[in-house]
Tab-separated table of C-alpha atoms in Angstrom:
chain	number	residue	atom	x	y	z
H	1	MET	CA	34.819	-56.619	-61.481
H	2	ILE	CA	35.145	-52.986	-60.521
H	3	SER	CA	37.163	-52.393	-57.453
H	4	ARG	CA	36.039	-49.800	-55.047
H	5	ARG	CA	38.459	-48.033	-52.921
H	6	ARG	CA	37.386	-46.912	-49.561
H	7	THR	CA	38.694	-43.617	-48.322
H	8	SER	CA	39.057	-42.831	-44.679
H	9	PRO	CA	37.973	-39.449	-43.273
H	10	LYS	CA	41.604	-38.475	-43.004
H	11	GLN	CA	42.107	-38.938	-46.712
H	12	ALA	CA	39.075	-37.027	-47.970
H	13	PRO	CA	40.057	-33.326	-48.336
H	14	HIS	CA	36.511	-32.008	-48.428
H	15	SER	CA	35.403	-33.663	-45.205
H	16	ARG	CA	36.754	-30.814	-43.054
H	17	ARG	CA	34.472	-28.301	-44.753
H	18	LEU	CA	31.392	-30.288	-43.779
H	19	ARG	CA	32.001	-30.042	-40.026
H	20	LYS	CA	30.154	-27.389	-38.004
H	21	PRO	CA	32.170	-24.354	-36.907
H	22	ARG	CA	31.881	-24.808	-33.168
H	23	GLY	CA	33.678	-21.752	-31.795
H	24	ALA	CA	33.047	-19.308	-34.649
H	25	VAL	CA	29.442	-18.605	-33.675
H	26	THR	CA	30.428	-17.892	-30.077
H	27	LEU	CA	33.219	-15.555	-31.135
H	28	GLU	CA	30.919	-13.715	-33.533
H	29	ALA	CA	28.322	-13.284	-30.775
H	30	ILE	CA	30.979	-11.952	-28.399
H	31	ALA	CA	32.098	-9.464	-31.041
H	32	VAL	CA	28.640	-8.309	-32.147
H	33	LEU	CA	26.456	-8.256	-29.007
H	34	PRO	CA	28.219	-5.485	-26.994
H	35	PRO	CA	28.010	-2.877	-29.800
H	36	LEU	CA	24.383	-3.852	-30.419
H	37	LEU	CA	23.588	-3.470	-26.728
H	38	ILE	CA	25.248	-0.041	-26.625
H	39	LEU	CA	23.320	0.993	-29.741
H	40	PHE	CA	20.041	-0.195	-28.201
H	41	ILE	CA	20.695	1.745	-24.984
H	42	ALA	CA	21.655	4.839	-27.008
H	43	VAL	CA	18.406	4.672	-29.001
H	44	LEU	CA	16.370	4.385	-25.782
H	45	GLU	CA	18.177	7.267	-24.083
H	46	PHE	CA	17.959	9.476	-27.165
H	47	GLY	CA	14.238	8.700	-27.505
H	48	ILE	CA	13.600	9.688	-23.894
H	49	ALA	CA	15.591	12.895	-24.471
H	50	ILE	CA	13.454	13.746	-27.516
H	51	LEU	CA	10.236	13.107	-25.545
H	52	THR	CA	11.501	15.364	-22.768
H	53	GLN	CA	12.412	18.078	-25.310
H	54	GLN	CA	8.856	17.885	-26.686
H	55	ALA	CA	7.434	18.230	-23.171
H	56	VAL	CA	9.606	21.299	-22.504
H	57	THR	CA	8.516	22.806	-25.842
H	58	SER	CA	4.843	22.156	-25.085
H	59	ALA	CA	5.255	23.599	-21.587
H	60	SER	CA	6.817	26.763	-22.989
H	61	LEU	CA	4.110	27.180	-25.642
H	62	GLU	CA	1.311	26.643	-23.139
H	63	GLY	CA	2.978	29.020	-20.692
H	64	ALA	CA	3.140	31.719	-23.369
H	65	ARG	CA	-0.526	31.185	-24.256
H	66	THR	CA	-1.517	31.431	-20.604
H	67	ALA	CA	0.611	34.546	-20.072
H	68	ALA	CA	-1.046	36.255	-23.050
H	69	ARG	CA	-4.503	35.906	-21.506
H	70	GLU	CA	-6.167	38.614	-19.513
H	71	ASN	CA	-5.697	38.443	-15.732
H	72	ALA	CA	-2.735	36.045	-16.018
H	73	THR	CA	-0.305	35.951	-13.107
H	74	THR	CA	3.186	34.532	-12.758
H	75	ASN	CA	1.898	31.759	-10.486
H	76	ILE	CA	-0.830	30.738	-12.967
H	77	VAL	CA	1.678	30.601	-15.835
H	78	ALA	CA	4.104	28.547	-13.733
H	79	ALA	CA	1.307	26.129	-12.745
H	80	ASP	CA	0.396	25.575	-16.418
H	81	VAL	CA	4.045	24.940	-17.284
H	82	LEU	CA	4.325	22.502	-14.377
H	83	GLN	CA	1.379	20.435	-15.689
H	84	PHE	CA	3.355	19.597	-18.850
H	85	LEU	CA	6.599	18.849	-17.017
H	86	THR	CA	5.221	16.568	-14.292
H	87	VAL	CA	4.721	13.823	-16.893
H	88	HIS	CA	8.522	13.535	-16.947
H	89	GLU	CA	8.809	13.887	-13.166
H	90	VAL	CA	10.159	17.436	-13.360
H	91	THR	CA	8.871	19.679	-10.594
H	92	PHE	CA	9.607	23.185	-9.430
H	93	ASN	CA	8.262	25.770	-7.036
H	94	THR	CA	5.398	27.557	-8.801
H	95	THR	CA	5.081	30.298	-6.172
H	96	GLY	CA	8.712	31.326	-5.689
H	97	THR	CA	12.345	30.682	-6.475
H	98	ASN	CA	15.069	28.511	-4.956
H	99	ALA	CA	18.349	26.798	-5.857
H	100	VAL	CA	17.329	23.124	-5.791
H	101	ASP	CA	14.557	22.572	-8.368
H	102	ASP	CA	15.171	20.881	-11.724
H	103	ALA	CA	13.452	23.588	-13.782
H	104	ARG	CA	13.343	27.350	-14.218
H	105	VAL	CA	10.643	29.482	-15.845
H	106	ILE	CA	11.334	33.058	-16.979
H	107	ILE	CA	8.404	35.278	-18.001
H	108	GLU	CA	9.203	38.488	-19.880
H	109	VAL	CA	6.622	41.087	-20.812
H	110	GLY	CA	6.706	43.892	-23.394
H	111	ALA	CA	6.128	47.525	-22.410
H	112	ALA	CA	2.351	47.386	-23.003
H	113	GLY	CA	1.877	44.190	-20.967
H	114	PRO	CA	0.690	43.806	-17.400
H	115	VAL	CA	3.199	45.080	-14.851
H	116	GLY	CA	2.984	42.213	-12.366
H	117	LEU	CA	3.299	39.354	-14.869
H	118	ALA	CA	7.051	39.366	-15.485
H	119	GLY	CA	9.091	37.171	-13.172
H	120	GLU	CA	10.795	33.857	-12.513
H	121	ARG	CA	9.872	30.608	-10.836
H	122	GLY	CA	11.907	27.547	-9.916
H	123	ASN	CA	15.696	27.224	-9.717
H	124	THR	CA	17.297	30.611	-10.364
H	125	THR	CA	20.814	29.113	-10.366
H	126	LEU	CA	20.027	26.967	-13.415
H	127	PRO	CA	21.697	28.642	-16.438
H	128	CYS	CA	18.951	29.890	-18.731
H	129	THR	CA	19.050	32.567	-21.419
H	130	PRO	CA	15.830	33.571	-23.179
H	131	ASN	CA	16.151	33.217	-26.954
H	132	GLY	CA	15.335	36.026	-29.334
H	133	GLY	CA	15.734	39.751	-29.390
H	134	ALA	CA	13.933	42.557	-27.617
H	135	LEU	CA	10.207	42.210	-27.106
H	136	ALA	CA	7.684	44.408	-28.866
H	137	ALA	CA	5.312	46.337	-26.620
H	138	ASN	CA	2.469	43.799	-26.997
H	139	GLN	CA	4.503	40.581	-26.658
H	140	VAL	CA	5.222	38.082	-23.906
H	141	ARG	CA	7.988	35.452	-23.856
H	142	VAL	CA	8.094	32.375	-21.637
H	143	THR	CA	11.383	30.497	-21.365
H	144	VAL	CA	11.494	27.044	-19.760
H	145	CYS	CA	14.814	25.479	-18.784
H	146	VAL	CA	15.045	21.899	-17.473
H	147	ARG	CA	18.032	19.967	-16.168
H	148	MET	CA	18.387	16.860	-18.395
H	149	THR	CA	19.499	14.552	-15.584
H	150	ASN	CA	19.183	15.079	-11.857
H	151	GLY	CA	20.459	12.947	-8.990
H	152	ALA	CA	17.591	10.479	-9.425
H	153	ASN	CA	18.391	9.946	-13.142
H	154	GLN	CA	15.285	11.891	-14.200
H	155	PRO	CA	13.912	13.011	-16.643
H	156	VAL	CA	16.561	11.601	-19.037
H	157	PRO	CA	18.478	8.582	-17.714
H	158	ASP	CA	22.261	8.721	-17.869
H	159	TRP	CA	22.816	5.135	-19.053
H	160	LEU	CA	25.663	5.895	-21.457
H	161	ASN	CA	27.957	7.667	-18.973
H	162	SER	CA	30.221	4.580	-18.828
H	163	PHE	CA	30.854	4.962	-22.557
H	164	GLY	CA	31.820	8.641	-22.474
H	165	PHE	CA	28.440	10.271	-23.152
H	166	THR	CA	26.677	11.921	-20.258
H	167	THR	CA	23.589	14.079	-19.887
H	168	VAL	CA	24.626	15.378	-16.451
H	169	GLY	CA	25.190	19.128	-16.558
H	170	ARG	CA	23.191	19.595	-19.765
H	171	ASN	CA	19.955	21.567	-19.948
H	172	LEU	CA	16.963	21.723	-22.252
H	173	GLU	CA	15.910	25.297	-22.956
H	174	VAL	CA	12.934	26.559	-24.973
H	175	SER	CA	11.523	30.076	-25.406
H	176	SER	CA	8.053	30.813	-26.774
H	177	LEU	CA	6.816	34.213	-27.872
H	178	THR	CA	3.255	35.395	-28.387
H	179	THR	CA	1.213	38.584	-28.388
H	180	PHE	CA	-1.296	39.701	-25.755
H	181	GLU	CA	-4.984	39.116	-26.419
């Protein structure tokens, strides 16, 4: 007769490997979830910033097109720019200037352009420098500057400020140049 020896769980060396790792999954989740959450928030905030940059670019291009038309005025150009920015809840005074709006529009006209078209609208204290060199006689340049984050966390939310990245105090600035029709 063959004798069989019974082994107890304490004697079998491979029995420990078959048990489930109870605390390892929890520790891995604790280690991995916070960086993933931060990455997810960063992707969302960056995506909103890119959408806002596109809106500012479109507003500047449309403002330049409007300014190049015959009978264009500073108020008409500012109103066209405002149409593109209101999607992102950015507003400004289209008939004058002040120090509280979240946007600034600068319209520059070459020597051969209409005299009354050049001007500014919105927040004149917002730092904004038109890009490019001197204008040719038949050119117009529209520069749009927008505060990235205002007190209401618009247009770009400031979700990552707890992690050392903030959009407060940063501006989006785009200049568009075209010739008169």
